[in-house]
Amino acid sequence: MASKVRTTADATVAPEEAMKLLREGNDRFVKGAPQATRTNEAMRKDLVDKGQAPHTAIIGCADSRAPLETVFDAMPGDIFVLRNAGNTCTHAEGSMVGSLEFCTGKLGSRMILVVGHTKCGAVYGAANAYLEAKKKSETASVTCALEGLLLDLAPVAEKAVADMGANTDPEDVAAHAVKVNVFHTIDFLLKYSAPIREKVRSGQVEIQGAVYHLETGKVEFMGRSPQQSELLSSTMGLPPSMTQEGGRVGGYGPPARGVHGVRTTADAAVPAEAALKMLKEGNERFAVGAPLSKHASLKMREALVSHGQAPHAAIMGCADSRAPLETVFDAMPGDIFVLRNAGNTCTHAEGSMVGSLEFCAGKLGSKLILVLGHTQCGAIAGATQTHLASKAGGSKAAGSALEGLLQGLSKVAAQAEEELGVGMDQKQLISHTIKTNVFTSMEFLLKYSQLLRDLVKSGNLEIQGGVYHLETGRVEFLGRSPKQAELLSSDTSLPPSLAALPIRTTTDGPLPHPQALKLLKEGNERFVVGAGISGKVTPDMRRALVKEGQAPHTAIIGCADSRAPLETVFDAMPGDIFVLRNAGNTCTHAEGSIVGSLEFCLGALNSKMVLVLGHTACGAIKGATATYLSKTGAAKPQVNKALDALLEGLSVVAGKASQELGAGASQDDIANLAVKLNVFHTIDFLLQYSPLIRGKVESGEVEIQGGIYDLETGRVEFLGRSPAQAALVKSADKMPPSLS
């Protein structure tokens, strides 16, 4: 016979009636005559539409041999089930208590049953661990969450031994501990839940215990806890893990807190050794699943604001979402000063990282810096692959900030590979690179910060490393860098990104064109990856440029487009590049000005490199293309203003692009090719109409090349020389058309 399901449409079930339903259900289960075997669509719809109204809440063991709905032959909607190993509130008690308060409060259940079972692995394990530790007269160690669970069940085993005598067979002690544990859980609920206590006191709710016998299937109902009357007078309002003063003391305990419940400037500075101990203890609590740092009250937050922060440690960790530092170290607001980026590195934005740590150690008084890597780090894995690809001949310029980051970190992978030697696989290399990277970051801090070095030398700061293991939740503490003593003698005081580029003046002399081209490429690479270092110009630099005069390494003809600022694109300092710009980077109009300016730069200033730079989506070239196409139609374009004349002159380039592409080419295709052809058209003009430029190019003294700046990527495509250069350097002398 199929049973109906309970919903909110049914009347509340009194505790005695709920117990009767549980006993009857268990009897049917024992006899092999269950009724709660089928549900149908209408029943499931009722449970959804009308909502649940379980007659009983049960805390049971997670053991797969004790399925509570089956043991009590219960239908969906009958019982509200909470299960964990050992049917206990030892860990995550807030979850268990809160869930029962929800069931008895919001859902209206009036019966709570705590059910243990015979041969319970968790309780037997706790009893055996307790007896073994007692033999050795030592406290059981905690190296995993399971051991933490067993350790916290030790009071149950201790009471079982006290009840039965010290010489009782361990098997009998464990069997009795199952019953003791049931009442231990009931007592916890009564002690730490004011809502449940009040409901029991008023008779609204009943809490009883039971043991399910795996051997027979029979549930032994044990009634109320012997301590219920006493516990109903308790004034406790929250489980220990949900209070600041609560916690455990068997192998691990609560973190030190300040006078306001959180650390502020009202508290004394924490020595490095003590700070490291706090981190280790916090991580231990996290690893065994017993965190204490959950709630910061309004008063605590107000104290942090009014008194200010005084973190006991600064941590530089990875941005990986699986490694939340405050959680990993079970830290309260105000405990740790956290810096994070992908790869816990100083490869990029190192000034920010170093400056932040100098602030924390110098101004806030923290005595410990921990650099923390973690296993399975995606940034390190990517950097290792980048390194291996470069070894195989696959090296390429960074195409994004991420690629720049990975290339920067790939040096760490190269160092790790050298340390491991031949024969290691990629997994081993990545694992070792993670540790190597931690030490590399520590060494960067020591090398590039005078303030941090001084604090370490004086004993007022400790810098150590660690690796957080995602698999276990534990932090492996690595200690100091092996190179610390050596690095403390460094005299560098600024990270590379904070050290300004030098300026060029006439005292530097001419720069050969290969080096000039290299500077342009390196500068553009910095611009692309967002690591520009130009712009830090001091008054002394400006005075030197005035007094000593300019000596630009390169002259650039570029477009006037505001989206293509040449000094920025090449991350250049004042004095580096001699810039000529007009719409379309052309010599079509005012060519005498362009040619004469270049002759001045190459002759008087002695620059050895000329770059003609176009750019994608050039408005002038698009306009010239439209002008060219309109000339092929019936209506001829009119030249009424200077812009019309400019586009008319550039339309020659568009015409050449159209011819190369052939019939059917779109206007965009023509314009795109015309950008490139226009670069060479300008180079050819310079070679054709300037004997000075032509002579310097022919002799090899000066190099003229072309490039295209991609507005979308920020990258410059270097095109090299004009295909017509060899012929043009032999051409007869001519003056620019506008000067002839």
XYZ file of C-alpha atoms in Angstrom:
740
model
C 0.000 0.000 0.000
C 1.519 3.310 -1.063
C 1.754 6.029 1.581
C 0.869 9.653 1.027
C 3.460 12.390 1.401
C 3.527 14.984 4.163
C 3.270 18.639 3.163
C 2.416 21.912 4.858
C -1.236 21.042 4.199
C -0.998 18.426 6.971
C -1.310 19.138 10.663
C 1.790 19.333 12.852
C 2.720 15.981 14.361
C 3.154 15.804 18.142
C 6.430 14.282 19.430
C 4.780 11.115 20.728
C 2.988 10.578 17.423
C 6.226 11.194 15.503
C 7.972 8.592 17.659
C 5.142 6.145 16.934
C 5.624 6.713 13.177
C 9.362 6.100 13.497
C 8.875 2.873 15.506
C 6.269 1.544 13.089
C 8.436 2.396 10.095
C 11.426 0.617 11.584
C 9.265 -2.447 12.381
C 8.176 -2.641 8.725
C 11.822 -2.353 7.649
C 12.897 -5.169 10.002
C 10.071 -7.437 8.765
C 10.882 -6.678 5.133
C 7.464 -5.179 4.506
C 8.164 -1.536 3.621
C 5.339 0.679 2.350
C 7.302 3.818 1.440
C 8.593 2.397 -1.808
C 6.795 4.392 -4.445
C 6.156 8.002 -5.259
C 4.335 9.401 -8.217
C 4.231 12.671 -10.092
C 1.312 13.993 -8.060
C 3.177 13.363 -4.783
C 6.307 15.083 -6.026
C 4.251 18.011 -7.270
C 2.590 18.336 -3.848
C 6.001 18.461 -2.156
C 7.102 21.242 -4.478
C 3.909 23.273 -4.533
C 2.900 22.938 -0.875
C 6.341 22.641 0.716
C 7.842 20.282 3.271
C 6.591 19.652 6.810
C 8.717 16.781 8.183
C 7.437 15.206 11.389
C 10.993 14.523 12.658
C 14.528 15.826 12.271
C 17.230 13.168 12.536
C 20.989 13.496 13.025
C 22.526 10.269 11.805
C 25.831 8.827 10.658
C 26.982 9.104 7.049
C 27.692 5.354 7.027
C 26.261 3.885 3.813
C 24.896 0.919 5.800
C 22.547 3.168 7.748
C 20.249 4.902 5.222
C 17.794 6.673 7.510
C 14.825 7.002 5.140
C 15.060 3.267 4.499
C 15.601 2.280 8.136
C 12.427 4.167 9.143
C 10.501 3.292 5.959
C 9.877 7.010 5.444
C 8.356 8.766 2.457
C 9.855 11.913 0.926
C 8.763 14.767 3.166
C 8.622 12.652 6.366
C 12.037 13.226 7.950
C 14.569 16.063 7.815
C 17.945 14.296 7.712
C 21.373 15.568 8.775
C 24.285 13.141 8.422
C 28.036 13.127 8.983
C 30.626 10.621 10.107
C 29.863 9.852 13.755
C 26.470 11.662 13.928
C 28.269 14.410 15.786
C 28.422 18.159 16.268
C 32.203 18.032 16.785
C 32.924 19.829 13.499
C 30.705 22.186 11.485
C 28.478 22.347 14.538
C 27.078 25.671 13.428
C 25.736 23.941 10.343
C 24.102 21.135 12.355
C 22.622 23.393 15.024
C 21.485 25.984 12.508
C 19.835 23.315 10.375
C 17.917 21.931 13.360
C 16.841 25.418 14.422
C 15.508 25.880 10.892
C 13.636 22.552 10.972
C 12.058 23.052 14.395
C 11.430 26.746 13.824
C 10.512 27.337 10.191
C 9.300 23.852 9.263
C 7.501 23.169 12.556
C 8.989 19.756 13.348
C 8.542 18.798 17.010
C 10.746 15.724 17.228
C 14.549 15.488 17.048
C 16.180 12.077 17.076
C 19.954 11.537 17.252
C 20.742 8.092 15.836
C 24.062 6.296 16.211
C 24.726 2.784 14.945
C 26.681 -0.279 15.946
C 30.169 -0.807 14.534
C 30.467 2.938 13.789
C 33.874 3.472 12.156
C 34.195 7.054 13.364
C 33.416 6.286 17.002
C 35.455 3.077 17.023
C 38.358 4.990 15.456
C 38.094 7.726 18.077
C 37.998 5.187 20.891
C 41.009 3.301 19.568
C 42.967 6.544 19.011
C 42.170 7.669 22.543
C 43.209 4.343 24.084
C 46.405 4.240 22.012
C 47.349 7.801 22.969
C 46.607 7.031 26.621
C 48.973 4.060 26.512
C 51.769 6.313 25.206
C 50.841 9.164 27.562
C 50.716 11.629 24.682
C 48.189 13.728 22.792
C 47.193 12.378 19.410
C 48.628 14.474 16.575
C 46.450 16.077 13.915
C 47.700 15.746 10.335
C 44.396 15.611 8.466
C 40.715 16.495 8.904
C 39.860 12.885 9.815
C 42.388 12.893 12.644
C 40.945 16.201 13.809
C 37.466 14.636 13.880
C 38.698 11.615 15.851
C 40.620 13.832 18.256
C 37.509 15.881 19.038
C 35.545 12.698 19.693
C 38.089 11.785 22.393
C 35.830 13.057 25.235
C 33.266 10.468 24.150
C 35.846 7.703 24.400
C 37.080 9.066 27.707
C 33.580 8.921 29.221
C 33.035 5.421 27.857
C 36.219 4.261 29.612
C 35.151 6.004 32.818
C 31.724 4.298 32.645
C 33.103 0.810 31.996
C 36.423 0.753 33.795
C 40.033 1.036 32.658
C 40.445 -2.704 32.090
C 37.443 -3.152 29.842
C 38.043 -4.774 26.461
C 38.585 -2.056 23.809
C 35.804 -3.544 21.662
C 33.345 -3.136 24.540
C 34.566 0.407 25.195
C 33.982 1.340 21.544
C 30.515 -0.246 21.543
C 29.548 1.733 24.646
C 31.067 4.893 23.131
C 28.451 4.696 20.353
C 25.708 5.262 22.951
C 27.730 7.859 24.842
C 28.223 9.747 21.579
C 24.480 9.901 20.911
C 23.887 11.628 24.241
C 26.998 13.767 23.706
C 25.398 15.171 20.549
C 22.027 15.710 22.259
C 23.786 17.534 25.101
C 25.609 19.755 22.614
C 22.311 20.781 21.007
C 20.768 21.619 24.374
C 23.841 23.497 25.548
C 24.497 25.649 22.479
C 21.069 26.424 21.004
C 18.823 28.833 22.859
C 15.895 28.290 20.421
C 16.024 24.495 20.797
C 16.397 24.739 24.587
C 13.371 26.979 24.836
C 11.244 24.672 22.688
C 12.255 21.628 24.748
C 11.628 23.516 27.996
C 8.112 24.461 26.844
C 7.322 20.948 25.619
C 7.083 22.086 22.029
C 10.026 19.887 20.953
C 11.321 16.524 22.162
C 14.959 15.377 21.726
C 15.769 11.716 22.115
C 18.518 9.296 21.167
C 18.710 5.899 19.503
C 21.111 3.295 18.169
C 20.524 1.427 14.931
C 21.779 -2.156 15.053
C 23.360 -3.074 11.746
C 23.102 -6.765 12.603
C 19.315 -6.864 13.084
C 18.045 -3.683 11.448
C 16.347 -2.815 14.718
C 16.512 0.689 16.181
C 17.022 0.802 19.944
C 15.285 3.925 21.242
C 17.119 5.307 24.300
C 14.983 8.264 25.332
C 16.172 11.616 26.602
C 19.677 12.592 27.679
C 20.275 12.010 31.407
C 21.580 15.607 31.580
C 18.589 17.265 29.918
C 17.196 18.915 33.066
C 20.564 20.391 33.954
C 21.293 21.584 30.402
C 17.962 23.360 30.052
C 19.385 25.997 32.398
C 22.320 26.703 30.071
C 22.803 30.290 28.875
C 25.007 29.487 25.866
C 23.701 31.042 22.662
C 26.078 29.912 19.902
C 28.241 26.875 19.070
C 31.959 27.408 19.843
C 33.032 27.871 16.225
C 30.593 30.755 15.876
C 32.062 32.751 18.762
C 35.390 34.569 19.018
C 36.267 33.192 22.414
C 35.364 29.600 21.627
C 37.603 26.977 20.087
C 39.547 23.779 20.668
C 42.799 23.177 22.469
C 43.792 19.612 21.557
C 46.591 20.184 19.077
C 45.224 23.440 17.722
C 43.397 26.431 19.054
C 41.937 29.855 18.359
C 44.151 32.623 16.947
C 45.404 35.413 19.151
C 43.016 38.376 19.005
C 43.509 42.003 19.854
C 41.932 43.973 22.665
C 39.016 44.802 20.360
C 38.568 41.225 19.112
C 40.584 42.077 15.997
C 44.119 43.369 15.610
C 44.446 47.161 15.571
C 47.098 49.731 16.430
C 45.904 49.421 20.034
C 47.752 46.075 20.119
C 51.497 45.557 20.413
C 53.464 44.509 17.346
C 53.737 40.738 16.896
C 57.302 39.366 16.616
C 58.032 37.466 13.416
C 58.274 34.107 15.187
C 54.893 34.594 16.857
C 53.317 35.806 13.598
C 54.592 32.705 11.802
C 53.156 30.536 14.579
C 49.772 32.248 14.158
C 49.835 31.540 10.423
C 50.711 27.892 11.027
C 47.969 27.464 13.616
C 45.410 29.198 11.412
C 46.280 26.976 8.486
C 46.026 23.920 10.741
C 42.491 24.903 11.727
C 41.593 25.404 8.071
C 43.112 22.076 7.047
C 41.215 20.072 9.678
C 37.946 21.871 8.960
C 37.712 23.754 12.252
C 37.988 27.453 11.342
C 37.155 30.058 13.961
C 37.402 33.333 12.027
C 33.876 33.725 10.743
C 32.284 36.840 12.133
C 33.494 40.384 12.610
C 30.993 42.339 14.660
C 30.054 45.956 14.106
C 32.230 46.959 17.068
C 35.199 45.101 15.596
C 34.782 46.861 12.249
C 34.462 50.205 14.003
C 37.671 49.469 15.942
C 39.521 48.718 12.697
C 38.445 52.103 11.358
C 38.994 54.217 14.471
C 42.258 52.604 15.619
C 43.715 51.612 12.256
C 45.246 48.374 11.035
C 48.244 46.570 12.522
C 48.528 43.273 10.595
C 50.839 40.713 12.126
C 51.998 39.531 8.681
C 52.076 40.568 5.027
C 51.474 37.842 2.457
C 52.225 37.978 -1.244
C 50.205 35.210 -2.862
C 48.685 34.101 -6.149
C 45.400 35.524 -7.435
C 44.102 31.968 -7.997
C 40.524 31.758 -6.677
C 41.303 28.387 -5.088
C 43.835 29.962 -2.725
C 41.983 32.634 -0.687
C 44.626 33.698 1.794
C 42.412 34.923 4.626
C 40.549 31.606 4.487
C 43.664 29.432 4.179
C 45.107 31.025 7.338
C 41.749 31.334 9.142
C 42.428 35.039 9.591
C 40.214 37.833 10.853
C 40.010 41.286 9.253
C 43.097 43.161 10.409
C 45.279 40.041 10.724
C 47.105 39.901 7.391
C 48.071 42.446 4.729
C 47.447 40.674 1.418
C 49.011 41.258 -2.014
C 47.993 38.958 -4.862
C 48.669 38.552 -8.568
C 48.887 35.655 -11.005
C 52.006 33.701 -10.088
C 52.757 35.546 -6.783
C 55.496 37.344 -8.659
C 57.358 40.618 -8.964
C 57.868 40.080 -12.703
C 55.454 42.870 -13.609
C 54.214 45.870 -11.581
C 57.041 45.119 -9.178
C 57.069 48.702 -7.950
C 53.526 48.224 -6.689
C 54.396 45.005 -4.848
C 57.651 46.271 -3.352
C 56.166 49.654 -2.417
C 53.160 47.995 -0.768
C 55.369 45.720 1.309
C 57.591 48.643 2.303
C 54.439 50.412 3.498
C 53.309 47.364 5.498
C 56.675 46.657 7.096
C 57.709 50.294 7.481
C 54.510 52.157 8.353
C 52.251 49.411 9.742
C 55.015 47.649 11.656
C 54.473 44.088 10.421
C 57.418 41.858 11.261
C 56.775 38.991 8.843
C 56.462 38.781 5.063
C 55.394 35.436 3.603
C 55.654 34.791 -0.144
C 53.186 32.005 -0.879
C 52.950 29.917 -4.029
C 50.547 27.022 -4.520
C 50.409 23.670 -6.271
C 48.727 23.390 -9.670
C 49.495 27.059 -10.384
C 48.202 27.939 -13.847
C 50.581 30.878 -14.248
C 53.625 28.729 -13.466
C 52.381 25.911 -15.703
C 51.948 28.422 -18.544
C 55.391 29.919 -17.907
C 56.971 26.459 -17.952
C 55.292 25.652 -21.256
C 56.467 29.019 -22.625
C 60.025 28.169 -21.611
C 59.884 24.705 -23.185
C 58.382 26.154 -26.385
C 61.184 28.714 -26.639
C 63.741 25.908 -26.309
C 62.037 24.087 -29.179
C 62.347 27.160 -31.399
C 58.836 28.427 -30.769
C 59.788 31.718 -29.133
C 57.725 34.729 -30.179
C 57.101 38.253 -29.059
C 54.405 38.721 -26.433
C 51.037 39.389 -28.029
C 49.247 40.271 -24.812
C 49.912 41.228 -21.222
C 49.378 37.590 -20.237
C 52.017 36.421 -22.700
C 54.335 39.079 -21.339
C 53.732 37.813 -17.813
C 54.392 34.198 -18.829
C 57.557 35.178 -20.676
C 58.754 37.031 -17.603
C 58.073 33.969 -15.437
C 59.646 31.597 -17.975
C 63.072 32.620 -16.646
C 62.109 30.990 -13.359
C 61.225 27.797 -15.223
C 64.628 27.913 -16.938
C 66.324 28.203 -13.540
C 64.245 25.320 -12.149
C 65.174 23.152 -15.136
C 68.846 23.894 -14.599
C 68.549 22.962 -10.912
C 66.760 19.665 -11.642
C 69.047 18.602 -14.452
C 68.227 16.209 -17.271
C 65.611 13.477 -17.056
C 62.735 15.297 -15.361
C 59.233 15.320 -16.858
C 57.099 18.429 -17.296
C 55.049 17.736 -14.160
C 58.204 17.593 -12.044
C 59.507 20.753 -13.658
C 56.297 22.676 -12.934
C 56.306 21.490 -9.320
C 59.902 22.602 -8.802
C 59.298 25.881 -10.633
C 56.556 26.730 -8.120
C 59.086 26.578 -5.274
C 61.789 28.297 -7.301
C 59.365 31.123 -8.063
C 58.661 31.641 -4.361
C 62.380 32.088 -3.683
C 62.762 34.285 -6.780
C 60.100 36.672 -5.476
C 61.697 36.729 -2.020
C 65.073 37.463 -3.584
C 63.588 40.254 -5.703
C 62.301 41.942 -2.555
C 65.704 41.697 -0.890
C 67.565 42.861 -3.980
C 65.452 45.886 -4.886
C 64.306 47.318 -1.545
C 66.778 49.101 0.697
C 64.101 49.558 3.358
C 63.258 45.839 3.539
C 66.946 44.917 3.563
C 67.615 47.272 6.463
C 64.696 45.848 8.460
C 65.895 42.272 7.855
C 69.466 43.194 8.824
C 68.296 44.785 12.074
C 66.159 41.776 12.979
C 62.907 43.733 12.682
C 61.625 41.761 9.683
C 61.558 38.155 8.558
C 60.933 37.196 4.915
C 59.978 33.572 4.373
C 58.334 31.438 1.719
C 55.690 28.753 1.534
C 53.656 26.601 -0.842
C 49.941 26.019 -0.306
C 48.911 22.517 -1.336
C 45.470 22.688 -2.956
C 45.073 18.953 -2.525
C 45.415 18.907 1.276
C 44.764 22.497 2.332
C 48.113 22.570 4.113
C 50.866 25.141 3.711
C 54.415 23.858 3.383
C 56.623 26.495 5.015
C 59.954 26.850 3.186
C 61.817 29.251 5.446
C 64.243 31.934 4.241
C 65.835 32.255 0.818
C 69.165 30.412 0.603
C 70.554 33.624 -0.940
C 69.409 35.972 1.824
C 72.861 36.611 3.344
C 74.303 37.412 -0.085
C 71.402 39.671 -1.113
C 71.558 41.736 2.065
C 74.703 43.313 0.606
C 72.845 44.587 -2.470
C 72.972 48.340 -3.095
C 70.003 48.557 -5.504
C 67.206 50.688 -4.132
C 64.534 50.659 -6.853
C 62.712 47.932 -8.833
C 63.461 47.989 -12.583
C 60.109 49.545 -13.505
C 60.771 52.488 -11.202
C 64.219 53.162 -12.631
C 63.846 55.820 -15.357
C 65.262 55.391 -18.845
C 68.267 57.604 -19.621
C 68.010 60.490 -22.036
C 70.082 60.865 -25.167
C 72.145 63.991 -25.775
C 75.040 64.913 -28.043
C 77.429 63.553 -25.426
C 76.227 60.028 -26.250
C 77.263 60.164 -29.892
C 75.421 58.607 -32.864
C 73.673 55.257 -32.334
C 74.150 52.709 -35.160
C 70.876 51.837 -36.881
C 70.751 48.166 -35.732
C 70.754 49.320 -32.108
C 68.245 52.062 -32.865
C 65.865 49.562 -34.478
C 66.317 47.277 -31.468
C 65.342 50.128 -29.109
C 62.203 50.790 -31.151
C 61.163 47.133 -31.024
C 61.846 46.825 -27.292
C 59.981 50.030 -26.558
C 56.951 48.907 -28.562
C 57.010 45.570 -26.749
C 56.888 47.340 -23.384
C 53.992 49.444 -24.647
C 52.098 46.365 -25.851
C 52.373 44.483 -22.563
C 51.603 47.561 -20.499
C 55.053 47.798 -18.943
C 56.189 51.190 -20.205
C 59.053 52.797 -18.277
C 59.492 56.127 -20.068
C 58.106 59.414 -18.859
C 60.100 59.747 -15.661
C 61.867 62.955 -16.678
C 63.719 64.943 -14.047
C 64.633 68.647 -14.171
C 68.282 67.639 -14.614
C 67.368 65.632 -17.696
C 65.523 68.569 -19.210
C 68.438 70.891 -18.500
C 70.838 68.429 -20.134
C 68.694 68.305 -23.277
C 68.864 72.095 -23.487
C 72.529 72.473 -22.630
C 73.999 69.522 -24.514
C 71.497 69.338 -27.373
C 69.503 66.530 -28.925
C 70.876 63.380 -30.555
C 67.814 61.293 -31.521
C 68.593 57.714 -32.446
C 65.716 57.560 -34.975
C 63.638 59.850 -37.160
C 60.028 58.745 -37.677
C 57.488 59.913 -40.238
C 54.091 59.003 -38.852
C 50.428 59.849 -39.201
C 48.898 62.758 -37.293
C 46.109 60.439 -36.049
C 45.613 61.036 -32.302
C 45.357 57.298 -31.736
C 48.967 56.766 -32.807
C 51.182 58.852 -30.471
C 54.664 57.829 -31.557
C 56.607 58.550 -28.366
C 54.054 56.469 -26.446
C 53.914 53.630 -28.976
C 57.700 53.242 -28.748
C 57.929 54.013 -24.999
C 60.515 56.675 -25.821
C 62.101 59.365 -23.674
C 62.450 63.007 -24.738
C 65.467 63.177 -27.029
C 65.023 59.617 -28.383
C 63.057 60.114 -31.601
C 62.765 62.977 -34.099
C 59.077 62.971 -35.070
C 57.441 64.212 -38.270
C 53.681 63.739 -38.557
C 50.933 64.573 -41.004
C 47.676 63.001 -42.139
C 48.596 59.864 -44.064
C 52.350 59.849 -43.125
C 53.032 61.121 -46.615
C 55.252 63.382 -48.694
C 52.407 64.120 -51.120
C 52.105 67.730 -49.964
C 54.685 69.946 -48.236
C 57.232 67.340 -49.221
C 59.975 69.912 -49.028
C 59.240 70.316 -45.329
C 59.379 66.578 -44.689
C 62.477 65.978 -46.800
C 64.283 69.027 -45.466
C 63.484 68.045 -41.872
C 64.874 64.563 -42.406
C 68.007 65.917 -44.059
C 68.508 68.099 -40.956
C 68.049 65.100 -38.647
C 70.398 62.839 -40.619
C 72.941 65.512 -41.457
C 73.080 67.903 -38.500
C 71.839 65.594 -35.713
C 73.571 62.523 -37.157
C 70.665 60.062 -36.673
C 71.207 56.735 -38.426
C 67.673 55.294 -38.555
C 64.530 56.444 -40.387
C 61.169 54.706 -39.898
C 58.092 55.510 -41.970
C 55.094 54.364 -39.959
C 51.545 53.922 -41.185
C 48.697 52.561 -39.091
C 45.597 50.444 -39.488
C 42.193 52.086 -40.064
C 43.891 55.249 -41.362
C 41.246 57.889 -42.111
C 43.413 59.622 -44.725
C 43.952 56.387 -46.648
C 40.258 55.513 -46.430
C 39.415 58.938 -47.828
C 41.991 58.546 -50.600
C 40.508 55.149 -51.490
C 37.027 56.663 -51.722
C 38.459 59.446 -53.917
C 40.112 56.922 -56.219
C 36.951 54.865 -56.583
C 34.850 57.952 -57.312
C 37.265 58.886 -60.115
C 36.527 55.560 -61.796
C 32.813 56.412 -61.826
C 30.805 58.874 -63.850
C 31.083 61.757 -61.373
C 34.617 63.148 -61.016
C 35.625 64.476 -57.553
C 36.112 68.223 -57.238
C 39.261 69.660 -55.615
C 37.970 72.665 -53.682
C 40.064 72.619 -50.524
C 43.404 71.446 -49.161
C 41.938 68.162 -47.871
C 40.600 67.354 -51.333
C 44.054 67.943 -52.756
C 45.649 65.706 -50.086
C 43.234 62.845 -50.815
C 43.675 63.327 -54.533
C 47.440 62.989 -54.140
C 47.098 59.850 -51.986
C 44.608 58.295 -54.371
C 47.571 57.200 -56.506
C 48.446 54.705 -53.757
C 44.834 53.499 -53.594
C 44.891 53.016 -57.356
C 47.998 50.859 -57.109
C 46.398 48.781 -54.366
C 43.291 48.297 -56.500
C 45.379 47.117 -59.429
C 47.295 44.630 -57.269
C 44.093 43.185 -55.804
C 42.250 43.002 -59.093
C 38.572 43.265 -59.915
C 36.128 42.439 -57.159
C 38.218 43.834 -54.317
C 36.157 45.631 -51.692
C 36.799 49.218 -50.674
C 38.066 48.007 -47.261
C 40.466 45.532 -48.914
C 41.862 48.289 -51.108
C 42.257 50.680 -48.160
C 43.994 48.038 -46.038
C 46.584 47.276 -48.727
C 46.967 50.969 -49.504
C 48.200 51.579 -45.903
C 51.174 49.324 -46.576
C 51.828 50.601 -50.094
C 51.697 54.179 -48.836
C 54.524 53.444 -46.378
C 56.749 52.282 -49.229
C 55.516 55.138 -51.430
C 56.826 57.629 -48.831
C 60.153 55.774 -48.473
C 60.547 55.771 -52.254
C 59.836 59.503 -52.382
C 62.638 60.177 -49.877
C 65.122 58.061 -51.832
C 64.085 59.572 -55.154
C 64.132 63.255 -54.202
C 66.916 63.627 -51.590
C 70.512 63.170 -52.739
C 71.675 63.442 -49.098
C 69.378 60.685 -47.875
C 70.066 58.553 -50.939
C 73.815 58.839 -50.474
C 73.703 57.930 -46.780
C 71.482 54.919 -47.492
C 73.687 53.735 -50.357
C 76.787 53.962 -48.163
C 75.102 51.983 -45.395
C 75.372 54.858 -42.940
C 71.584 55.299 -42.710
C 68.785 52.726 -42.766
C 65.237 53.520 -43.943
C 62.528 51.026 -43.125
C 58.744 50.921 -42.914
C 56.215 49.750 -40.363
C 52.489 49.575 -39.619
C 51.079 50.286 -36.171
C 48.043 48.133 -35.373
C 45.591 50.290 -33.452
C 43.832 47.243 -31.999
C 46.829 45.350 -30.631
C 49.284 48.200 -30.106
C 51.909 46.192 -31.951
C 54.112 47.578 -34.738
C 54.663 45.333 -37.733
C 58.133 46.139 -39.052
C 58.131 45.882 -42.869
C 61.813 46.325 -43.592
C 63.185 48.185 -46.623
C 61.285 49.301 -49.699
C 61.366 46.718 -52.503
C 62.466 49.565 -54.830
C 65.419 50.687 -52.681
C 68.169 49.027 -54.708
C 67.028 50.759 -57.894
C 66.260 54.129 -56.321
C 69.660 54.615 -54.671
C 71.123 54.641 -58.195
C 68.672 57.236 -59.528
C 69.685 60.710 -60.725
C 69.456 63.689 -58.435
C 66.038 65.371 -58.309
C 64.450 68.068 -56.210
C 61.039 67.470 -54.593
C 58.305 68.583 -57.038
C 57.151 71.462 -54.830
C 60.710 72.891 -54.683
C 61.601 72.481 -58.367
